[in-house]
Short mmCIF file of C-alpha atoms and ligand atoms in Angstrom, two decimals:
data_model
loop_
_atom_site.label_atom_id
_atom_site.label_comp_id
_atom_site.label_asym_id
_atom_site.label_seq_id
_atom_site.Cartn_x
_atom_site.Cartn_y
_atom_site.Cartn_z
CA MET A 1 -21.84 -14.13 -20.45
CA THR A 2 -21.95 -10.70 -18.75
CA THR A 3 -22.88 -7.94 -21.20
CA ARG A 4 -22.04 -4.25 -21.21
CA GLU A 5 -25.69 -3.55 -20.34
CA ASP A 6 -25.36 -5.79 -17.28
CA CYS A 7 -22.40 -3.68 -16.18
CA VAL A 8 -24.28 -0.41 -16.78
CA GLY A 9 -27.04 -1.90 -14.61
CA LEU A 10 -24.59 -2.78 -11.82
CA ASP A 11 -23.22 0.79 -11.90
CA SER A 12 -26.70 2.29 -11.66
CA VAL A 13 -27.31 0.56 -8.31
CA ASP A 14 -23.75 0.85 -6.98
CA SER A 15 -23.76 2.56 -3.58
CA LEU A 16 -20.20 3.78 -4.23
CA GLY A 17 -20.95 5.01 -7.75
CA ALA A 18 -21.35 8.69 -6.83
CA LEU A 19 -17.82 8.82 -5.39
CA ARG A 20 -16.20 8.71 -8.81
CA ASP A 21 -17.05 12.40 -9.23
CA GLU A 22 -14.70 13.16 -6.36
CA PHE A 23 -11.77 12.01 -8.51
CA VAL A 24 -10.11 13.85 -11.38
CA LEU A 25 -10.29 11.17 -14.07
CA ARG A 26 -11.01 11.31 -17.78
CA ASP A 27 -14.11 9.43 -18.82
CA SER A 28 -12.28 7.68 -21.65
CA GLN A 29 -9.62 6.31 -19.30
CA VAL A 30 -9.79 3.06 -17.39
CA TYR A 31 -7.41 3.53 -14.51
CA LEU A 32 -6.21 0.15 -13.26
CA ASP A 33 -3.05 1.40 -11.57
CA GLY A 34 -4.38 2.80 -8.30
CA ASN A 35 -2.31 0.07 -6.64
CA SER A 36 0.73 2.06 -7.75
CA LEU A 37 -0.44 5.69 -7.63
CA GLY A 38 -3.99 6.66 -6.75
CA PRO A 39 -5.58 9.51 -8.74
CA LEU A 40 -6.09 13.06 -7.51
CA THR A 41 -9.24 13.79 -5.52
CA ARG A 42 -10.92 17.18 -5.68
CA SER A 43 -10.77 17.40 -1.90
CA ALA A 44 -6.99 16.78 -1.87
CA ALA A 45 -6.47 19.56 -4.43
CA ALA A 46 -8.70 21.94 -2.45
CA ARG A 47 -6.96 21.13 0.85
CA VAL A 48 -3.49 21.66 -0.67
CA ARG A 49 -4.62 25.00 -2.12
CA ARG A 50 -5.90 26.10 1.28
CA VAL A 51 -2.69 25.15 3.03
CA VAL A 52 -0.48 26.80 0.41
CA GLU A 53 -2.50 29.96 -0.21
CA HIS A 54 -3.76 30.66 3.31
CA GLU A 55 -1.95 28.74 6.01
CA TRP A 56 1.50 29.12 4.41
CA ALA A 57 1.18 32.33 2.37
CA GLU A 58 -0.70 34.31 4.99
CA GLY A 59 -0.02 32.48 8.24
CA LEU A 60 3.71 32.02 7.64
CA VAL A 61 5.61 30.51 10.55
CA ILE A 62 2.71 31.16 12.93
CA SER A 63 0.85 28.31 11.20
CA TRP A 64 3.10 25.70 12.86
CA GLY A 65 1.03 26.35 15.94
CA GLY A 66 -1.93 28.39 14.69
CA ALA A 67 -2.96 26.03 11.89
CA GLY A 68 -2.11 22.92 13.89
CA TRP A 69 0.77 21.85 11.64
CA MET A 70 2.77 20.38 14.53
CA GLY A 71 -0.04 18.00 15.38
CA ALA A 72 -0.57 16.82 11.79
CA PRO A 73 1.38 13.50 12.09
CA THR A 74 -0.65 12.23 15.03
CA ARG A 75 -3.91 13.79 13.83
CA LEU A 76 -3.62 11.99 10.50
CA GLY A 77 -2.63 8.83 12.34
CA GLU A 78 -5.96 9.01 14.15
CA ARG A 79 -7.77 9.33 10.82
CA LEU A 80 -6.04 6.22 9.48
CA ALA A 81 -6.51 4.11 12.62
CA PRO A 82 -9.99 2.78 11.71
CA LEU A 83 -8.72 1.55 8.33
CA LEU A 84 -6.12 -0.51 10.21
CA GLY A 85 -8.41 -1.69 12.97
CA ALA A 86 -6.06 0.17 15.34
CA ARG A 87 -6.97 1.93 18.56
CA ALA A 88 -6.54 5.64 19.21
CA GLY A 89 -2.92 6.66 19.72
CA GLU A 90 -1.35 3.77 17.82
CA VAL A 91 -0.71 5.30 14.37
CA VAL A 92 1.40 8.19 13.13
CA VAL A 93 2.15 9.60 9.67
CA ALA A 94 5.75 10.73 9.38
CA ASP A 95 7.98 9.30 6.66
CA THR A 96 7.71 7.29 3.47
CA LEU A 97 7.32 3.55 3.81
CA THR A 98 10.93 2.37 3.61
CA ILE A 99 12.00 4.87 6.27
CA SER A 100 9.04 3.83 8.45
CA LEU A 101 10.12 0.21 8.09
CA ALA A 102 13.68 1.17 9.06
CA LYS A 103 12.43 2.69 12.29
CA LEU A 104 10.30 -0.31 13.18
CA ILE A 105 12.91 -2.91 12.21
CA GLY A 106 15.66 -1.13 14.16
CA GLY A 107 13.39 -0.69 17.17
CA ALA A 108 12.05 -4.25 17.07
CA LEU A 109 15.46 -5.94 16.75
CA ALA A 110 16.55 -4.22 19.95
CA LEU A 111 13.59 -5.83 21.78
CA ARG A 112 14.93 -9.37 21.23
CA PRO A 113 18.66 -8.91 21.96
CA GLU A 114 19.26 -12.64 22.55
CA ARG A 115 18.03 -13.59 19.04
CA HIS A 116 20.00 -13.35 15.80
CA VAL A 117 17.70 -13.90 12.83
CA LEU A 118 15.31 -11.68 10.86
CA LEU A 119 13.04 -13.62 8.52
CA THR A 120 11.60 -12.07 5.41
CA ASP A 121 10.04 -13.29 2.19
CA ALA A 122 12.29 -13.95 -0.82
CA ALA A 123 9.40 -12.55 -2.91
CA ASN A 124 9.09 -9.42 -0.77
CA PHE A 125 9.36 -5.95 -2.28
CA HIS A 126 13.08 -5.32 -2.78
CA SER A 127 13.09 -2.14 -0.69
CA ASP A 128 11.88 -4.12 2.35
CA VAL A 129 14.75 -6.56 1.93
CA TYR A 130 17.36 -3.80 1.48
CA ILE A 131 16.22 -1.96 4.59
CA SER A 132 15.95 -5.18 6.62
CA ARG A 133 19.57 -6.00 5.80
CA ALA A 134 20.73 -2.44 6.47
CA MET A 135 19.06 -2.31 9.88
CA ALA A 136 20.28 -5.83 10.75
CA ARG A 137 23.87 -4.68 10.05
CA ARG A 138 23.34 -1.83 12.50
CA ALA A 139 21.70 -3.91 15.25
CA GLY A 140 24.79 -3.86 17.48
CA ARG A 141 25.08 -7.66 17.32
CA GLU A 142 25.13 -10.21 14.54
CA VAL A 143 21.70 -10.49 12.92
CA ARG A 144 21.27 -12.68 9.85
CA VAL A 145 18.55 -11.79 7.36
CA ALA A 146 17.04 -14.94 5.87
CA THR A 147 14.98 -14.48 2.69
CA ILE A 148 12.68 -17.49 2.79
CA ASP A 149 9.72 -19.05 1.02
CA ARG A 150 6.87 -17.56 3.07
CA ASN A 151 4.80 -20.71 2.54
CA ARG A 152 7.37 -22.58 4.63
CA LEU A 153 7.60 -19.99 7.40
CA GLU A 154 6.92 -22.53 10.16
CA GLU A 155 10.05 -24.49 9.23
CA TYR A 156 12.20 -21.43 9.91
CA LEU A 157 10.57 -20.22 13.12
CA ASP A 158 12.76 -21.09 16.09
CA ASP A 159 14.15 -19.42 19.19
CA GLU A 160 16.78 -17.58 17.13
CA VAL A 161 14.19 -15.54 15.21
CA ALA A 162 13.83 -12.01 16.55
CA LEU A 163 11.57 -10.50 13.89
CA VAL A 164 9.50 -11.50 10.86
CA VAL A 165 8.91 -8.87 8.15
CA LEU A 166 6.24 -9.70 5.58
CA THR A 167 4.11 -7.82 3.07
CA HIS A 168 0.46 -8.62 3.65
CA VAL A 169 -0.63 -8.39 -0.01
CA ASP A 170 2.08 -9.48 -2.43
CA PHE A 171 2.92 -6.56 -4.73
CA ARG A 172 3.56 -8.89 -7.68
CA THR A 173 0.85 -11.54 -7.44
CA GLY A 174 -1.81 -9.81 -5.32
CA GLU A 175 -1.94 -12.77 -2.92
CA MET A 176 -3.16 -11.79 0.55
CA LEU A 177 -1.66 -13.55 3.56
CA ASP A 178 -3.51 -14.59 6.71
CA LEU A 179 -2.84 -11.66 9.02
CA ALA A 180 -4.00 -13.26 12.27
CA GLY A 181 -2.79 -16.78 11.48
CA VAL A 182 0.75 -15.78 10.51
CA THR A 183 1.07 -13.34 13.41
CA GLU A 184 0.00 -16.07 15.83
CA LYS A 185 2.61 -18.51 14.50
CA VAL A 186 5.33 -15.87 14.78
CA HIS A 187 4.32 -15.09 18.37
CA ALA A 188 4.23 -18.78 19.26
CA ALA A 189 7.96 -18.85 18.40
CA GLY A 190 8.58 -15.83 20.64
CA ALA A 191 9.33 -13.55 17.69
CA LEU A 192 7.86 -10.17 16.76
CA MET A 193 5.77 -9.45 13.68
CA LEU A 194 6.07 -6.46 11.35
CA TRP A 195 3.65 -6.16 8.45
CA ASP A 196 3.98 -4.03 5.31
CA PHE A 197 0.48 -2.84 4.37
CA ALA A 198 1.41 -0.99 1.15
CA HIS A 199 -1.12 -2.96 -0.90
CA SER A 200 -3.61 -3.49 1.93
CA ILE A 201 -4.53 -0.12 3.40
CA GLY A 202 -7.70 1.18 1.77
CA ALA A 203 -7.95 -2.03 -0.25
CA VAL A 204 -8.90 -4.72 2.27
CA PRO A 205 -10.25 -4.67 5.84
CA LEU A 206 -7.50 -4.91 8.44
CA ASP A 207 -7.73 -5.77 12.10
CA VAL A 208 -4.35 -5.23 13.70
CA THR A 209 -5.93 -5.25 17.15
CA GLY A 210 -7.71 -8.57 16.72
CA ALA A 211 -4.65 -10.12 15.04
CA HIS A 212 -2.34 -8.90 17.87
CA VAL A 213 0.02 -7.33 15.35
CA ASP A 214 3.11 -5.79 16.96
CA PHE A 215 4.13 -3.34 14.25
CA ALA A 216 3.03 -2.28 10.80
CA ALA A 217 3.77 0.35 8.18
CA GLY A 218 2.32 1.29 4.84
CA CYS A 219 2.06 3.98 2.23
CA THR A 220 -0.74 6.38 1.39
CA TYR A 221 -0.13 7.03 -2.31
CA LYS A 222 -1.78 3.83 -3.56
CA TYR A 223 -5.34 3.05 -2.44
CA LEU A 224 -5.50 6.15 -0.21
CA ASN A 225 -4.78 8.50 -3.14
CA ALA A 226 -2.56 10.93 -1.21
CA GLY A 227 -0.27 11.70 -4.15
CA PRO A 228 3.19 10.81 -5.47
CA GLY A 229 5.72 10.27 -2.70
CA ALA A 230 3.15 10.98 0.03
CA PRO A 231 4.29 10.05 3.54
CA GLY A 232 3.32 6.66 4.91
CA PHE A 233 2.20 5.54 8.34
CA LEU A 234 3.55 3.54 11.25
CA TYR A 235 1.57 1.42 13.67
CA VAL A 236 2.93 0.38 17.07
CA ARG A 237 0.65 -1.62 19.35
CA SER A 238 0.01 0.37 22.52
CA SER A 239 1.67 -2.27 24.72
CA TRP A 240 4.98 -1.63 22.90
CA GLN A 241 4.84 2.15 23.17
CA GLY A 242 7.36 3.52 25.60
CA VAL A 243 9.23 0.20 25.25
CA ILE A 244 10.33 0.21 21.60
CA GLU A 245 12.76 3.00 20.72
CA ASN A 246 12.89 4.96 17.50
CA PRO A 247 16.39 4.27 16.11
CA LEU A 248 16.26 7.47 14.03
CA PRO A 249 15.50 10.08 16.68
CA GLY A 250 15.08 13.73 15.80
CA TRP A 251 13.95 16.87 17.49
CA LEU A 252 10.27 16.42 16.73
CA GLY A 253 10.19 13.06 18.51
CA HIS A 254 11.55 14.74 21.63
CA ALA A 255 9.24 15.32 24.57
CA ARG A 256 10.16 19.04 24.55
CA PRO A 257 11.64 19.99 21.16
CA PHE A 258 11.89 23.67 22.02
CA ASP A 259 14.07 23.03 25.07
CA PHE A 260 16.91 22.37 22.58
CA ASP A 261 18.22 19.83 25.06
CA LEU A 262 21.08 17.63 23.80
CA GLU A 263 19.79 14.67 25.79
CA TYR A 264 17.09 12.87 23.79
CA VAL A 265 13.94 12.29 25.82
CA PRO A 266 11.29 10.59 23.67
CA ALA A 267 7.84 12.13 23.53
CA PRO A 268 5.05 9.92 24.85
CA GLY A 269 3.14 7.71 22.42
CA MET A 270 3.55 7.71 18.64
CA GLN A 271 5.05 11.22 18.56
CA ALA A 272 8.34 9.47 19.48
CA PHE A 273 8.36 8.02 15.95
CA VAL A 274 8.36 11.44 14.33
CA THR A 275 11.88 12.53 13.42
CA SER A 276 11.76 15.68 11.32
CA SER A 277 9.50 18.59 10.50
CA PRO A 278 6.28 17.17 9.03
CA PRO A 279 5.88 17.64 5.24
CA ILE A 280 2.82 19.87 5.61
CA VAL A 281 1.91 20.28 1.93
CA ALA A 282 2.06 16.51 1.37
CA LEU A 283 0.10 15.88 4.56
CA ALA A 284 -2.56 18.32 3.37
CA ALA A 285 -3.03 16.17 0.26
CA LEU A 286 -3.47 13.09 2.46
CA ASP A 287 -5.89 14.94 4.73
CA GLY A 288 -8.00 15.96 1.73
CA ALA A 289 -7.80 12.54 0.07
CA LEU A 290 -9.12 10.88 3.24
CA GLU A 291 -12.36 12.89 3.08
CA VAL A 292 -13.89 10.38 0.71
CA TRP A 293 -13.43 7.73 3.42
CA ASP A 294 -15.87 9.60 5.65
CA ARG A 295 -18.60 8.47 3.25
CA VAL A 296 -17.78 4.77 2.91
CA THR A 297 -16.78 1.77 4.96
CA ILE A 298 -13.90 -0.50 4.06
CA ASP A 299 -16.38 -3.40 4.01
CA GLN A 300 -18.34 -1.71 1.21
CA VAL A 301 -15.08 -1.15 -0.66
CA ARG A 302 -13.99 -4.75 -0.18
CA ALA A 303 -17.33 -6.15 -1.34
CA LYS A 304 -17.17 -4.15 -4.58
CA SER A 305 -13.49 -4.97 -5.09
CA LEU A 306 -14.25 -8.69 -5.05
CA VAL A 307 -17.07 -8.29 -7.57
CA LEU A 308 -14.85 -6.17 -9.85
CA THR A 309 -11.94 -8.59 -9.74
CA ASP A 310 -14.23 -11.62 -10.22
CA LEU A 311 -15.81 -9.88 -13.20
CA PHE A 312 -12.42 -9.13 -14.75
CA ILE A 313 -11.15 -12.69 -14.28
CA ASP A 314 -14.38 -14.22 -15.59
CA LEU A 315 -14.65 -11.95 -18.63
CA LEU A 316 -11.01 -12.57 -19.59
CA GLY A 317 -11.56 -16.31 -19.20
CA GLU A 318 -14.65 -16.19 -21.40
CA ARG A 319 -13.32 -13.88 -24.11
CA LEU A 320 -9.67 -14.97 -24.22
CA PRO A 321 -9.61 -18.52 -22.87
CA GLY A 322 -6.17 -19.91 -22.10
CA VAL A 323 -4.30 -16.72 -23.09
CA PHE A 324 -3.29 -15.57 -19.61
CA GLU A 325 -2.27 -17.34 -16.45
CA VAL A 326 -4.09 -15.61 -13.59
CA VAL A 327 -1.45 -15.65 -10.87
CA THR A 328 -3.67 -13.93 -8.29
CA PRO A 329 -5.52 -16.44 -6.09
CA THR A 330 -9.14 -16.95 -7.08
CA GLU A 331 -10.17 -17.61 -3.44
CA HIS A 332 -11.50 -14.37 -2.03
CA ALA A 333 -9.78 -14.86 1.34
CA ARG A 334 -6.39 -14.92 -0.41
CA ARG A 335 -6.92 -12.09 -2.88
CA GLY A 336 -5.99 -8.42 -2.44
CA SER A 337 -7.48 -5.79 -4.75
CA GLN A 338 -5.39 -6.47 -7.85
CA VAL A 339 -5.28 -9.09 -10.57
CA SER A 340 -1.93 -10.13 -12.01
CA LEU A 341 -1.63 -11.94 -15.30
CA ARG A 342 1.36 -13.92 -16.55
CA PHE A 343 1.87 -13.45 -20.27
CA HIS A 344 4.96 -13.95 -22.41
CA HIS A 345 4.68 -10.41 -23.83
CA ALA A 346 3.45 -8.74 -20.64
CA TYR A 347 5.43 -5.53 -21.18
CA GLY A 348 4.12 -5.03 -24.73
CA LEU A 349 0.61 -5.91 -23.57
CA VAL A 350 0.66 -3.23 -20.86
CA GLN A 351 2.09 -0.61 -23.24
CA ALA A 352 -0.51 -1.39 -25.92
CA LEU A 353 -3.30 -1.13 -23.35
CA ILE A 354 -1.94 2.18 -22.03
CA GLU A 355 -2.03 3.59 -25.58
CA ARG A 356 -5.71 2.62 -25.63
CA GLY A 357 -6.37 4.35 -22.29
CA VAL A 358 -6.36 1.23 -20.10
CA ILE A 359 -3.64 1.91 -17.55
CA GLY A 360 -1.98 -0.95 -15.71
CA ASP A 361 1.68 -1.74 -15.10
CA PHE A 362 4.35 -4.37 -15.64
CA ARG A 363 6.50 -6.25 -13.16
CA ASP A 364 9.53 -8.10 -14.41
CA PRO A 365 9.79 -10.64 -15.96
CA ASP A 366 6.31 -11.50 -17.21
CA ILE A 367 3.59 -10.03 -14.99
CA ALA A 368 0.95 -7.53 -16.11
CA ARG A 369 -0.64 -5.99 -13.00
CA PHE A 370 -4.07 -4.41 -12.73
CA GLY A 371 -5.38 -2.73 -9.59
CA PHE A 372 -9.09 -2.37 -8.86
CA ALA A 373 -9.94 0.63 -6.71
CA PRO A 374 -13.70 0.57 -6.02
CA LEU A 375 -13.93 4.25 -5.07
CA TYR A 376 -13.70 5.34 -8.70
CA LEU A 377 -13.80 2.23 -10.86
CA ARG A 378 -17.07 1.37 -12.57
CA TYR A 379 -18.24 -2.09 -13.63
CA VAL A 380 -18.50 -0.79 -17.17
CA ASP A 381 -14.80 0.19 -16.99
CA VAL A 382 -13.96 -3.46 -16.41
CA PHE A 383 -16.07 -4.50 -19.37
CA ASP A 384 -14.48 -1.89 -21.64
CA ALA A 385 -10.99 -2.82 -20.44
CA VAL A 386 -11.57 -6.45 -21.40
CA GLU A 387 -12.79 -5.32 -24.82
CA HIS A 388 -9.41 -3.60 -25.29
CA PHE A 389 -7.61 -6.75 -24.11
CA VAL A 390 -9.42 -8.72 -26.79
CA GLN A 391 -8.36 -6.29 -29.51
CA VAL A 392 -4.75 -6.07 -28.31
CA VAL A 393 -4.43 -9.86 -28.15
CA THR A 394 -6.30 -10.83 -31.33
CA GLY A 395 -4.52 -8.10 -33.31
CA GLU A 396 -1.16 -9.02 -31.66
CA GLU A 397 -0.68 -5.31 -30.95
CA TYR A 398 1.64 -6.17 -28.07
CA LEU A 399 4.29 -7.18 -30.66
CA ALA A 400 4.56 -3.67 -32.17
CA PRO A 401 8.19 -2.49 -31.93
CA ARG A 402 7.20 0.77 -30.21
CA PHE A 403 5.89 -1.29 -27.29
CA ALA A 404 9.24 -3.03 -26.85
CA VAL A 405 11.02 0.14 -25.74
CA ARG A 406 11.52 -0.18 -21.97
CA HIS A 407 10.71 2.97 -20.00
CA ALA A 408 12.54 3.73 -16.74
CA VAL A 409 9.26 3.26 -14.84
CA THR A 410 7.40 0.15 -15.92
C1 PLP B 1 5.16 -3.55 -0.82
C2 PLP B 1 5.95 -2.28 -0.88
N1 PLP B 1 6.83 -2.02 0.10
C3 PLP B 1 7.58 -0.90 0.08
C4 PLP B 1 7.47 0.03 -0.92
C5 PLP B 1 8.35 1.25 -0.91
O1 PLP B 1 7.65 2.39 -0.52
P1 PLP B 1 8.36 3.82 -0.41
O2 PLP B 1 8.77 4.22 -1.79
O3 PLP B 1 7.27 4.74 0.11
O4 PLP B 1 9.50 3.72 0.52
C6 PLP B 1 6.54 -0.20 -1.96
C7 PLP B 1 6.39 0.77 -3.05
O5 PLP B 1 5.61 0.64 -3.95
C8 PLP B 1 5.78 -1.39 -1.94
O6 PLP B 1 4.92 -1.68 -2.92
#
């Protein structure tokens, strides 16, 4: 059985260990919710301060040009591209994820006008389903949204399918889908593929180029630590640029916004997917948060993530055998960077752990979710977290009435 000393030993030789100091975290806390909201980095705080106190306070409106604010969406897109396996000029940071999906769904449906079906996963994040339906209703022809069992995708792929919208790492179970394999099947049916990378970016290596992905979007407030409500990103393969149209055009996607021309002429490249004025303060937080990525590779992060999640699963199995159903796949190739446990008192369990400083979250009806972000999580944190699990379960703390009160955010 792995001991606490073993974990201290693993931390002492961890090549990512020094990065924890870049994050503002209390030593007594075990933060296992970076798959929901990543913690603050010192570099994000410093970058925001600089933008607010110098570029905004002193530079005023001149900073739109002088401090390079106008170019921030594409500049940050370039910084994210390596994490996606994208090429230069294929990524932009503009809106939050649901809005980014709206743009890509609307644009993609128009590329297959003779087809009338959008396939998505019945287990997909609800926002993806809402926005798929909303954009299908506005497609200018009848488009049916089918919410299917993703494991039976092949049965539904025919020449009526225009677009498939899937989340690469399931938000509830942490299962990771086969990016290249699924994309290939979708293409073989003549349909287009749009991936949601909310739980993938910064968590697992991605290769959109090698997988021939058409479109993708994701958020930056989870494993990229850009802060609450931070803008997300959009990826459009270069061969679709200039072909796909942004269905939500605005002045900053125009080729010449300061001509004030009423005829919309899209800017070249990914700038066409920008609609409004970029949220500069939020983008500064993203810019700062990405600094830590200059010191690591996603392969290093992935390797540690798999050891952390294996350790958590193994320790729970040893110390609390048969108590939880691990719903996250144990095969590495099918696992994201979270572990989800099914438990009949999952809400109370999560609340009791939070009171003890082990922060995870709950997904209805019976899933306790724990994210493992290798940039700041130590092996010893996993050991200590499991120790708290043992106490919460053996003492039946999860049954305490104060842990039955449902908060608005679970
Ligand atoms: C898989 C997935 N898709 C979409 C969203 C919605 O993102 P946003 O609130 O940025 O629109 C989330 C949010 O957590 C998510 O987990």
